Amino acid sequence: MLVSPADLEERVAEARNEAGVPGLTVAVLYGGHQIAAAAGVLNVDTRVEARASSLFQVGSITKAFTATLVMQLAEEGRLDLDAPVSPVIGADVGRGPFSGVFTARQLMAHTTGLDGDLFADTGRDADALAKYAVVCGQLEFMCEPGQAYNYSNAGYAMLGRVVEILRGASYDDALRDQILKCIGAGRATTFAEAAVFHRTATGHVRGEDGRQVLAPPIRLPRSLGPAGFTLHCSVEDLIAFARAHIDGGSLVSPEAAAEMRKPAIGLPDGTSWGLGWKIIPSADGDFVGHDGGTIGQSASLWMSPKHGLAVAMCCNGGRGGLAWERIAYPIFREVCGDVPRAKPQAHAPAPRALNLYEGRYDNAGVAVRIRAEADHLVVDVEQKQLSQPAMSFALHSIGSDRFRTTLGDDDNVVMAFMEPDANGVPQLFYAGRLHRRREESR
């Protein structure tokens, strides 16, 4: 094995301490062999110890599970990935002429243009996704389907609805029967009331005194389950899922797994997106994976299919990004000579005067205001739906209407000003999402 169990235990404990994470779990797959380690606690009040089998909320990594469910339907001949999917959903998703033309493939690759951050809670019953599909009729299309990348939680919820209709079962049951049971994830669940019967992590946030405290209790809606709001699983479950994709055959065919890993759309930071996976190019084989986060919890699952290597991590607060870098990067670098991180781009002059970028840009979830300073832009971000604090940060040009900033431990956050849409309205690409410039009253 690349790293011994004892060595991994030591690395996890050191990373946990350095990153200020209450509880940290890690699993590694290489050469067909798997090891896992854990450190810390699942809850700073109860002091229950974290184990590799402990359940965490894995957030948007769930999207790769949902995409796999859809690919299974395609392989069975039940779904044409390139045909309009609204007849299957049975509702008009989005307003305007594009509501009936986007495809399942575009939903999987985040290229429908659908404004995707609508966090509507439509209840806890089995009809939550059906009700949410109706609510999504109010969403705008930020661009024409197939034209650009626009990360869409609502889009993945609609994929979950497709699964429900074609399987004749709830999304939760389909996920359990078609994936979780197949990979041996018997304790993984989309229901918090089931997770509490196992060792399950609680999210943490930074308290007033700087220490990690329990995150406020927030019920995450079942309607967004397919997008990543409800799945609890362990790092061992994540690695079992990665193994199924690397090997092929148990969940989807090797050919289908490879198709999911092919770039479908490029992003401004030099990475791309496939069908349920983000793809980071590398000279010795692309990295494929997904990250996820909920309130006070975060997770990462990345793999190098060429080398048969996968690393999964779950944590419940603190600087999860730093913990990931300390543990995963040395492993990937030793095997692949590279790490799953977009390459930072050097600063370069902007192609136009900075004041031309000024204005308010927004979508369903966020309002962004941009103003020019002497040699950089200043960004103010306000959440419309989530109870999160406002943010302000500086942007420095890297050329071609793209700008770079540092957020938390990530010094390579790229924002880009896109070509105007069909109506001539400029757009901003920020946090994976398109934001349309709005005229403000004076």
CSV table of C-alpha atoms in Angstrom, one decimal:
chain,number,residue,atom,x,y,z
A,1,MET,CA,0.0,0.0,0.0
A,2,LEU,CA,1.1,3.6,-0.7
A,3,VAL,CA,0.9,4.6,2.9
A,4,SER,CA,0.7,2.3,5.9
A,5,PRO,CA,-2.3,2.4,8.3
A,6,ALA,CA,-0.2,3.7,11.1
A,7,ASP,CA,1.3,6.4,8.9
A,8,LEU,CA,-2.2,7.5,7.7
A,9,GLU,CA,-3.4,7.6,11.3
A,10,GLU,CA,-0.5,9.9,12.2
A,11,ARG,CA,-1.1,12.2,9.2
A,12,VAL,CA,-4.8,12.5,9.9
A,13,ALA,CA,-4.2,13.4,13.5
A,14,GLU,CA,-1.6,16.0,12.6
A,15,ALA,CA,-3.8,17.5,9.9
A,16,ARG,CA,-6.8,17.7,12.3
A,17,ASN,CA,-4.8,19.6,14.8
A,18,GLU,CA,-3.3,22.0,12.3
A,19,ALA,CA,-6.6,22.7,10.6
A,20,GLY,CA,-8.6,23.0,13.8
A,21,VAL,CA,-11.1,20.3,12.7
A,22,PRO,CA,-13.2,18.7,15.5
A,23,GLY,CA,-13.4,15.3,13.7
A,24,LEU,CA,-11.6,14.1,10.5
A,25,THR,CA,-11.9,10.8,8.6
A,26,VAL,CA,-9.9,9.8,5.5
A,27,ALA,CA,-9.8,6.7,3.3
A,28,VAL,CA,-7.4,5.8,0.5
A,29,LEU,CA,-7.7,3.4,-2.4
A,30,TYR,CA,-4.6,2.4,-4.3
A,31,GLY,CA,-3.7,-0.8,-6.2
A,32,GLY,CA,-7.0,-2.4,-5.2
A,33,HIS,CA,-6.2,-2.0,-1.5
A,34,GLN,CA,-8.0,0.3,0.9
A,35,ILE,CA,-7.1,1.8,4.3
A,36,ALA,CA,-8.8,4.4,6.4
A,37,ALA,CA,-8.2,6.5,9.5
A,38,ALA,CA,-9.9,8.9,11.8
A,39,ALA,CA,-9.1,11.4,14.5
A,40,GLY,CA,-11.0,13.7,16.8
A,41,VAL,CA,-14.7,13.8,17.8
A,42,LEU,CA,-18.0,13.9,16.0
A,43,ASN,CA,-19.5,16.4,18.5
A,44,VAL,CA,-17.5,18.8,20.7
A,45,ASP,CA,-20.1,18.6,23.4
A,46,THR,CA,-20.7,14.8,23.6
A,47,ARG,CA,-17.0,14.0,22.7
A,48,VAL,CA,-18.0,10.9,20.8
A,49,GLU,CA,-14.9,9.8,18.9
A,50,ALA,CA,-14.8,9.8,15.1
A,51,ARG,CA,-14.2,6.5,13.3
A,52,ALA,CA,-13.7,5.7,9.7
A,53,SER,CA,-17.2,4.2,9.6
A,54,SER,CA,-18.8,7.4,11.0
A,55,LEU,CA,-21.4,9.1,9.0
A,56,PHE,CA,-21.0,12.7,7.7
A,57,GLN,CA,-23.1,14.9,5.5
A,58,VAL,CA,-21.2,14.7,2.1
A,59,GLY,CA,-23.0,17.6,0.4
A,60,SER,CA,-22.7,18.0,-3.3
A,61,ILE,CA,-20.7,14.8,-3.7
A,62,THR,CA,-24.2,13.4,-3.9
A,63,LYS,CA,-24.5,14.8,-7.4
A,64,ALA,CA,-22.1,12.1,-8.6
A,65,PHE,CA,-24.4,9.5,-7.1
A,66,THR,CA,-27.4,11.1,-8.8
A,67,ALA,CA,-25.6,11.3,-12.2
A,68,THR,CA,-24.8,7.6,-11.8
A,69,LEU,CA,-28.5,6.8,-11.2
A,70,VAL,CA,-29.3,8.6,-14.4
A,71,MET,CA,-26.5,6.9,-16.4
A,72,GLN,CA,-28.0,3.5,-15.2
A,73,LEU,CA,-31.3,4.5,-16.7
A,74,ALA,CA,-29.6,5.4,-20.0
A,75,GLU,CA,-27.7,2.1,-20.1
A,76,GLU,CA,-31.0,0.3,-19.6
A,77,GLY,CA,-32.6,2.1,-22.5
A,78,ARG,CA,-35.1,3.9,-20.3
A,79,LEU,CA,-33.7,7.4,-20.9
A,80,ASP,CA,-32.2,9.2,-23.9
A,81,LEU,CA,-29.6,11.6,-22.5
A,82,ASP,CA,-29.8,13.8,-25.5
A,83,ALA,CA,-33.6,14.1,-25.8
A,84,PRO,CA,-35.6,16.9,-24.1
A,85,VAL,CA,-36.3,15.8,-20.6
A,86,SER,CA,-39.3,17.9,-19.6
A,87,PRO,CA,-41.8,15.4,-21.0
A,88,VAL,CA,-40.4,12.9,-18.5
A,89,ILE,CA,-40.5,15.4,-15.6
A,90,GLY,CA,-44.1,16.3,-16.5
A,91,ALA,CA,-43.7,20.0,-15.6
A,92,ASP,CA,-42.4,23.2,-17.2
A,93,VAL,CA,-39.1,23.8,-15.5
A,94,GLY,CA,-37.9,27.3,-16.0
A,95,ARG,CA,-39.6,30.3,-17.7
A,96,GLY,CA,-39.5,31.0,-21.4
A,97,PRO,CA,-38.7,29.2,-24.6
A,98,PHE,CA,-36.0,27.0,-23.2
A,99,SER,CA,-38.1,25.2,-20.6
A,100,GLY,CA,-38.9,22.4,-23.0
A,101,VAL,CA,-35.6,21.9,-24.8
A,102,PHE,CA,-32.9,21.0,-22.3
A,103,THR,CA,-31.7,17.4,-21.9
A,104,ALA,CA,-30.6,15.1,-19.2
A,105,ARG,CA,-27.0,15.3,-20.4
A,106,GLN,CA,-27.1,19.1,-20.0
A,107,LEU,CA,-28.6,18.7,-16.5
A,108,MET,CA,-25.7,16.4,-15.6
A,109,ALA,CA,-23.1,18.8,-17.0
A,110,HIS,CA,-24.7,22.0,-15.5
A,111,THR,CA,-25.2,23.4,-19.0
A,112,THR,CA,-29.0,24.0,-19.1
A,113,GLY,CA,-28.5,27.6,-18.2
A,114,LEU,CA,-31.1,27.2,-15.5
A,115,ASP,CA,-30.7,29.5,-12.5
A,116,GLY,CA,-30.1,26.8,-9.9
A,117,ASP,CA,-30.1,28.0,-6.3
A,118,LEU,CA,-33.8,27.8,-5.3
A,119,PHE,CA,-33.8,26.4,-1.8
A,120,ALA,CA,-37.6,25.8,-1.5
A,121,ASP,CA,-38.6,23.3,1.2
A,122,THR,CA,-41.6,21.4,-0.2
A,123,GLY,CA,-42.0,19.1,2.8
A,124,ARG,CA,-40.7,15.8,4.1
A,125,ASP,CA,-43.2,13.5,2.3
A,126,ALA,CA,-42.4,11.3,-0.7
A,127,ASP,CA,-43.9,13.9,-3.1
A,128,ALA,CA,-41.3,16.6,-2.2
A,129,LEU,CA,-39.5,16.4,-5.5
A,130,ALA,CA,-42.7,16.4,-7.5
A,131,LYS,CA,-43.8,19.6,-5.7
A,132,TYR,CA,-40.3,21.1,-6.2
A,133,ALA,CA,-40.5,20.6,-9.9
A,134,VAL,CA,-43.6,22.7,-10.0
A,135,VAL,CA,-41.9,25.5,-8.0
A,136,CYS,CA,-39.0,25.4,-10.4
A,137,GLY,CA,-41.3,26.8,-13.1
A,138,GLN,CA,-40.5,30.3,-11.7
A,139,LEU,CA,-36.7,30.0,-12.4
A,140,GLU,CA,-35.0,32.0,-15.1
A,141,PHE,CA,-32.6,30.7,-17.7
A,142,MET,CA,-29.3,32.6,-17.4
A,143,CYS,CA,-28.3,31.5,-20.9
A,144,GLU,CA,-29.4,29.2,-23.7
A,145,PRO,CA,-29.1,25.5,-22.9
A,146,GLY,CA,-25.7,24.1,-24.0
A,147,GLN,CA,-24.1,27.6,-24.2
A,148,ALA,CA,-22.3,27.9,-20.8
A,149,TYR,CA,-21.6,26.2,-17.5
A,150,ASN,CA,-23.9,27.3,-14.7
A,151,TYR,CA,-23.9,25.1,-11.5
A,152,SER,CA,-27.5,24.2,-10.8
A,153,ASN,CA,-28.7,22.6,-7.6
A,154,ALA,CA,-32.2,22.8,-9.0
A,155,GLY,CA,-31.1,21.0,-12.1
A,156,TYR,CA,-29.8,18.0,-10.1
A,157,ALA,CA,-33.1,18.0,-8.1
A,158,MET,CA,-34.8,17.6,-11.5
A,159,LEU,CA,-32.5,14.7,-12.3
A,160,GLY,CA,-33.7,13.1,-9.1
A,161,ARG,CA,-37.3,13.6,-10.2
A,162,VAL,CA,-36.4,11.8,-13.5
A,163,VAL,CA,-35.1,8.9,-11.5
A,164,GLU,CA,-38.3,8.8,-9.4
A,165,ILE,CA,-40.5,8.7,-12.4
A,166,LEU,CA,-38.6,6.1,-14.4
A,167,ARG,CA,-37.9,3.9,-11.4
A,168,GLY,CA,-41.3,4.1,-10.0
A,169,ALA,CA,-39.8,4.8,-6.5
A,170,SER,CA,-38.7,7.7,-4.4
A,171,TYR,CA,-35.3,9.1,-5.1
A,172,ASP,CA,-34.2,7.9,-1.6
A,173,ASP,CA,-35.3,4.4,-2.3
A,174,ALA,CA,-33.7,4.3,-5.7
A,175,LEU,CA,-30.4,5.6,-4.3
A,176,ARG,CA,-30.5,3.0,-1.6
A,177,ASP,CA,-31.4,0.1,-3.9
A,178,GLN,CA,-29.4,1.0,-7.0
A,179,ILE,CA,-26.2,2.3,-5.4
A,180,LEU,CA,-25.8,2.2,-1.7
A,181,LYS,CA,-26.7,-1.5,-1.3
A,182,CYS,CA,-24.5,-2.4,-4.3
A,183,ILE,CA,-21.4,-0.8,-2.8
A,184,GLY,CA,-22.0,-2.1,0.7
A,185,ALA,CA,-23.0,1.2,2.2
A,186,GLY,CA,-25.6,-0.3,4.4
A,187,ARG,CA,-25.7,2.5,7.0
A,188,ALA,CA,-25.6,5.4,4.6
A,189,THR,CA,-28.9,7.2,4.5
A,190,THR,CA,-30.7,10.3,3.3
A,191,PHE,CA,-32.7,10.6,6.4
A,192,ALA,CA,-31.3,12.4,9.5
A,193,GLU,CA,-33.7,10.4,11.7
A,194,ALA,CA,-32.0,7.2,10.5
A,195,ALA,CA,-28.5,8.6,10.7
A,196,VAL,CA,-28.8,9.3,14.5
A,197,PHE,CA,-28.9,5.5,15.1
A,198,HIS,CA,-25.2,5.4,14.1
A,199,ARG,CA,-22.0,7.3,14.9
A,200,THR,CA,-23.0,10.5,13.0
A,201,ALA,CA,-21.1,13.8,12.8
A,202,THR,CA,-22.5,17.1,13.9
A,203,GLY,CA,-21.5,20.3,12.0
A,204,HIS,CA,-19.4,23.0,13.7
A,205,VAL,CA,-18.8,26.6,13.1
A,206,ARG,CA,-16.3,29.2,14.5
A,207,GLY,CA,-17.6,30.6,17.8
A,208,GLU,CA,-17.1,34.1,19.2
A,209,ASP,CA,-14.1,33.0,21.1
A,210,GLY,CA,-12.5,31.4,18.0
A,211,ARG,CA,-13.2,27.8,19.1
A,212,GLN,CA,-15.4,25.4,17.2
A,213,VAL,CA,-19.0,25.2,18.5
A,214,LEU,CA,-22.0,23.3,17.3
A,215,ALA,CA,-23.6,24.6,14.1
A,216,PRO,CA,-27.2,25.9,14.5
A,217,PRO,CA,-29.8,23.2,13.8
A,218,ILE,CA,-31.1,23.7,10.3
A,219,ARG,CA,-33.4,21.3,8.5
A,220,LEU,CA,-32.1,20.7,5.0
A,221,PRO,CA,-34.9,20.2,2.5
A,222,ARG,CA,-35.7,16.8,1.0
A,223,SER,CA,-36.5,18.5,-2.2
A,224,LEU,CA,-32.8,19.2,-2.7
A,225,GLY,CA,-31.7,15.7,-1.7
A,226,PRO,CA,-30.4,14.7,-5.2
A,227,ALA,CA,-28.3,17.9,-5.2
A,228,GLY,CA,-26.6,17.1,-1.9
A,229,PHE,CA,-28.7,18.3,1.0
A,230,THR,CA,-29.5,15.0,2.7
A,231,LEU,CA,-27.0,12.1,2.1
A,232,HIS,CA,-25.0,10.9,5.2
A,233,CYS,CA,-22.3,8.4,4.5
A,234,SER,CA,-18.7,7.5,5.6
A,235,VAL,CA,-15.4,7.9,3.9
A,236,GLU,CA,-15.4,4.1,3.4
A,237,ASP,CA,-18.7,4.4,1.5
A,238,LEU,CA,-17.2,7.2,-0.7
A,239,ILE,CA,-14.2,5.1,-1.5
A,240,ALA,CA,-16.4,2.1,-2.3
A,241,PHE,CA,-18.3,4.4,-4.7
A,242,ALA,CA,-15.0,5.6,-6.3
A,243,ARG,CA,-13.8,2.0,-6.7
A,244,ALA,CA,-17.0,1.1,-8.6
A,245,HIS,CA,-16.3,4.0,-11.0
A,246,ILE,CA,-12.7,3.2,-11.4
A,247,ASP,CA,-13.3,-0.5,-12.0
A,248,GLY,CA,-16.6,-0.2,-13.9
A,249,GLY,CA,-19.2,-2.9,-14.1
A,250,SER,CA,-20.9,-2.9,-10.7
A,251,LEU,CA,-22.9,0.3,-11.0
A,252,VAL,CA,-22.4,1.3,-14.6
A,253,SER,CA,-20.4,-0.3,-17.4
A,254,PRO,CA,-16.7,0.7,-17.9
A,255,GLU,CA,-17.7,2.6,-21.0
A,256,ALA,CA,-20.4,4.5,-19.2
A,257,ALA,CA,-18.1,5.4,-16.4
A,258,ALA,CA,-15.5,6.6,-18.9
A,259,GLU,CA,-18.2,8.7,-20.6
A,260,MET,CA,-19.0,10.4,-17.3
A,261,ARG,CA,-15.4,11.4,-16.9
A,262,LYS,CA,-15.1,13.1,-20.4
A,263,PRO,CA,-15.0,16.9,-20.4
A,264,ALA,CA,-18.4,18.3,-21.5
A,265,ILE,CA,-17.8,22.0,-20.8
A,266,GLY,CA,-14.8,24.1,-19.9
A,267,LEU,CA,-14.5,26.5,-17.0
A,268,PRO,CA,-12.7,29.8,-16.7
A,269,ASP,CA,-10.1,28.4,-14.3
A,270,GLY,CA,-8.9,25.8,-16.8
A,271,THR,CA,-10.8,22.9,-15.4
A,272,SER,CA,-13.9,21.3,-17.0
A,273,TRP,CA,-17.1,19.4,-16.1
A,274,GLY,CA,-18.2,16.0,-17.2
A,275,LEU,CA,-21.4,14.1,-16.3
A,276,GLY,CA,-21.6,14.5,-12.5
A,277,TRP,CA,-17.8,14.9,-12.1
A,278,LYS,CA,-15.4,17.9,-12.1
A,279,ILE,CA,-12.3,17.2,-14.2
A,280,ILE,CA,-8.9,18.7,-13.5
A,281,PRO,CA,-6.3,18.2,-16.4
A,282,SER,CA,-3.0,16.7,-15.6
A,283,ALA,CA,-0.1,15.5,-17.8
A,284,ASP,CA,-0.3,12.0,-16.4
A,285,GLY,CA,-4.0,11.4,-16.5
A,286,ASP,CA,-6.9,13.7,-15.4
A,287,PHE,CA,-8.1,14.0,-11.9
A,288,VAL,CA,-11.8,13.4,-11.4
A,289,GLY,CA,-13.9,14.2,-8.4
A,290,HIS,CA,-16.3,16.3,-6.4
A,291,ASP,CA,-16.3,18.4,-3.2
A,292,GLY,CA,-19.3,18.9,-0.9
A,293,GLY,CA,-20.3,21.0,2.0
A,294,THR,CA,-23.3,21.6,4.3
A,295,ILE,CA,-23.6,23.8,7.4
A,296,GLY,CA,-20.4,23.1,9.3
A,297,GLN,CA,-19.4,19.9,7.4
A,298,SER,CA,-17.4,19.3,4.3
A,299,ALA,CA,-16.2,16.4,2.2
A,300,SER,CA,-14.0,15.7,-0.8
A,301,LEU,CA,-13.7,12.7,-3.1
A,302,TRP,CA,-11.0,12.8,-5.8
A,303,MET,CA,-9.5,10.0,-7.9
A,304,SER,CA,-7.0,9.4,-10.7
A,305,PRO,CA,-8.6,6.6,-12.7
A,306,LYS,CA,-5.5,6.0,-14.7
A,307,HIS,CA,-3.5,5.2,-11.5
A,308,GLY,CA,-6.3,3.4,-9.6
A,309,LEU,CA,-6.0,6.0,-6.9
A,310,ALA,CA,-8.8,7.6,-4.9
A,311,VAL,CA,-8.8,9.7,-1.7
A,312,ALA,CA,-11.9,10.6,0.4
A,313,MET,CA,-12.1,12.9,3.3
A,314,CYS,CA,-15.0,14.0,5.7
A,315,CYS,CA,-14.8,16.7,8.4
A,316,ASN,CA,-17.1,18.6,10.6
A,317,GLY,CA,-15.8,22.1,10.9
A,318,GLY,CA,-12.5,24.0,11.0
A,319,ARG,CA,-10.4,24.5,7.9
A,320,GLY,CA,-11.3,21.5,5.9
A,321,GLY,CA,-9.5,22.7,2.8
A,322,LEU,CA,-6.2,22.9,4.7
A,323,ALA,CA,-6.7,19.4,6.1
A,324,TRP,CA,-7.4,18.1,2.6
A,325,GLU,CA,-4.2,19.6,1.3
A,326,ARG,CA,-2.1,18.2,4.1
A,327,ILE,CA,-3.4,14.7,3.7
A,328,ALA,CA,-4.4,14.2,0.0
A,329,TYR,CA,-1.8,16.3,-1.9
A,330,PRO,CA,1.3,14.3,-0.8
A,331,ILE,CA,-0.5,11.0,-1.7
A,332,PHE,CA,-1.5,12.3,-5.2
A,333,ARG,CA,1.9,13.9,-5.8
A,334,GLU,CA,3.8,10.7,-5.0
A,335,VAL,CA,1.6,8.6,-7.4
A,336,CYS,CA,0.7,11.0,-10.1
A,337,GLY,CA,3.4,13.7,-9.9
A,338,ASP,CA,0.6,16.3,-9.5
A,339,VAL,CA,-2.3,17.2,-7.3
A,340,PRO,CA,-6.1,17.7,-8.0
A,341,ARG,CA,-6.0,21.5,-8.0
A,342,ALA,CA,-6.5,24.0,-10.8
A,343,LYS,CA,-3.2,25.7,-11.8
A,344,PRO,CA,-3.0,29.3,-10.6
A,345,GLN,CA,-2.8,31.8,-13.4
A,346,ALA,CA,-0.4,34.8,-13.3
A,347,HIS,CA,-1.7,38.3,-13.0
A,348,ALA,CA,-2.1,40.2,-16.3
A,349,PRO,CA,-3.7,43.5,-17.3
A,350,ALA,CA,-7.4,43.6,-17.8
A,351,PRO,CA,-8.4,44.2,-21.5
A,352,ARG,CA,-10.6,47.2,-20.6
A,353,ALA,CA,-11.0,49.9,-18.0
A,354,LEU,CA,-11.9,48.5,-14.6
A,355,ASN,CA,-14.9,50.9,-14.2
A,356,LEU,CA,-16.6,49.1,-17.1
A,357,TYR,CA,-17.0,46.0,-14.9
A,358,GLU,CA,-18.8,48.0,-12.2
A,359,GLY,CA,-22.5,47.2,-11.3
A,360,ARG,CA,-24.8,44.8,-9.6
A,361,TYR,CA,-25.0,41.2,-10.8
A,362,ASP,CA,-27.3,38.6,-9.3
A,363,ASN,CA,-29.2,35.4,-9.7
A,364,ALA,CA,-31.8,33.6,-7.6
A,365,GLY,CA,-29.4,33.0,-4.7
A,366,VAL,CA,-26.8,35.8,-4.5
A,367,ALA,CA,-26.4,39.5,-5.2
A,368,VAL,CA,-23.0,40.7,-6.2
A,369,ARG,CA,-21.9,44.4,-6.3
A,370,ILE,CA,-18.6,45.3,-8.0
A,371,ARG,CA,-16.8,48.6,-7.8
A,372,ALA,CA,-13.4,49.6,-9.3
A,373,GLU,CA,-10.4,50.8,-7.3
A,374,ALA,CA,-7.1,52.0,-8.6
A,375,ASP,CA,-5.7,48.7,-9.8
A,376,HIS,CA,-8.3,46.1,-8.8
A,377,LEU,CA,-12.0,45.4,-8.3
A,378,VAL,CA,-13.8,45.1,-5.0
A,379,VAL,CA,-16.6,42.6,-4.6
A,380,ASP,CA,-19.4,42.6,-2.1
A,381,VAL,CA,-21.5,39.5,-1.9
A,382,GLU,CA,-24.9,39.1,-0.1
A,383,GLN,CA,-26.9,35.9,0.2
A,384,LYS,CA,-30.6,36.1,-0.7
A,385,GLN,CA,-31.8,32.8,0.7
A,386,LEU,CA,-29.1,31.4,3.1
A,387,SER,CA,-28.3,32.7,6.5
A,388,GLN,CA,-24.7,33.4,5.8
A,389,PRO,CA,-22.7,36.6,6.4
A,390,ALA,CA,-21.9,39.0,3.6
A,391,MET,CA,-18.4,38.9,2.1
A,392,SER,CA,-16.1,41.5,0.6
A,393,PHE,CA,-12.9,40.8,-1.2
A,394,ALA,CA,-10.5,42.1,-3.9
A,395,LEU,CA,-10.1,40.9,-7.4
A,396,HIS,CA,-7.0,41.1,-9.5
A,397,SER,CA,-6.9,40.6,-13.2
A,398,ILE,CA,-5.4,37.5,-14.9
A,399,GLY,CA,-6.4,38.8,-18.4
A,400,SER,CA,-9.2,37.9,-20.8
A,401,ASP,CA,-11.9,39.4,-18.5
A,402,ARG,CA,-10.9,37.0,-15.8
A,403,PHE,CA,-9.9,37.9,-12.2
A,404,ARG,CA,-8.5,36.0,-9.3
A,405,THR,CA,-8.9,36.2,-5.5
A,406,THR,CA,-8.3,34.3,-2.3
A,407,LEU,CA,-11.2,32.9,-0.3
A,408,GLY,CA,-10.3,31.0,2.9
A,409,ASP,CA,-7.4,28.6,2.1
A,410,ASP,CA,-8.0,28.8,-1.7
A,411,ASP,CA,-5.8,31.4,-3.4
A,412,ASN,CA,-7.1,30.5,-6.9
A,413,VAL,CA,-10.7,31.5,-7.0
A,414,VAL,CA,-11.4,32.7,-10.5
A,415,MET,CA,-14.3,35.0,-11.5
A,416,ALA,CA,-14.9,35.9,-15.1
A,417,PHE,CA,-17.0,38.4,-17.0
A,418,MET,CA,-18.8,36.6,-19.8
A,419,GLU,CA,-20.0,37.8,-23.2
A,420,PRO,CA,-23.5,39.5,-23.0
A,421,ASP,CA,-26.5,37.2,-23.3
A,422,ALA,CA,-28.9,37.1,-26.2
A,423,ASN,CA,-30.5,40.3,-24.9
A,424,GLY,CA,-27.2,42.1,-24.7
A,425,VAL,CA,-26.9,41.9,-20.8
A,426,PRO,CA,-23.4,41.3,-19.4
A,427,GLN,CA,-22.9,38.4,-17.0
A,428,LEU,CA,-20.6,37.5,-14.2
A,429,PHE,CA,-19.3,34.0,-13.6
A,430,TYR,CA,-18.8,33.6,-9.8
A,431,ALA,CA,-18.8,30.5,-7.6
A,432,GLY,CA,-19.6,28.3,-10.6
A,433,ARG,CA,-22.7,30.3,-11.4
A,434,LEU,CA,-23.8,33.0,-13.9
A,435,HIS,CA,-25.0,36.3,-12.5
A,436,ARG,CA,-26.8,38.8,-14.7
A,437,ARG,CA,-26.1,42.5,-14.5
A,438,ARG,CA,-29.1,44.5,-13.3
A,439,GLU,CA,-29.9,48.1,-13.7
A,440,GLU,CA,-30.0,49.8,-10.3
A,441,SER,CA,-32.3,52.7,-9.6
A,442,ARG,CA,-30.5,55.9,-8.7
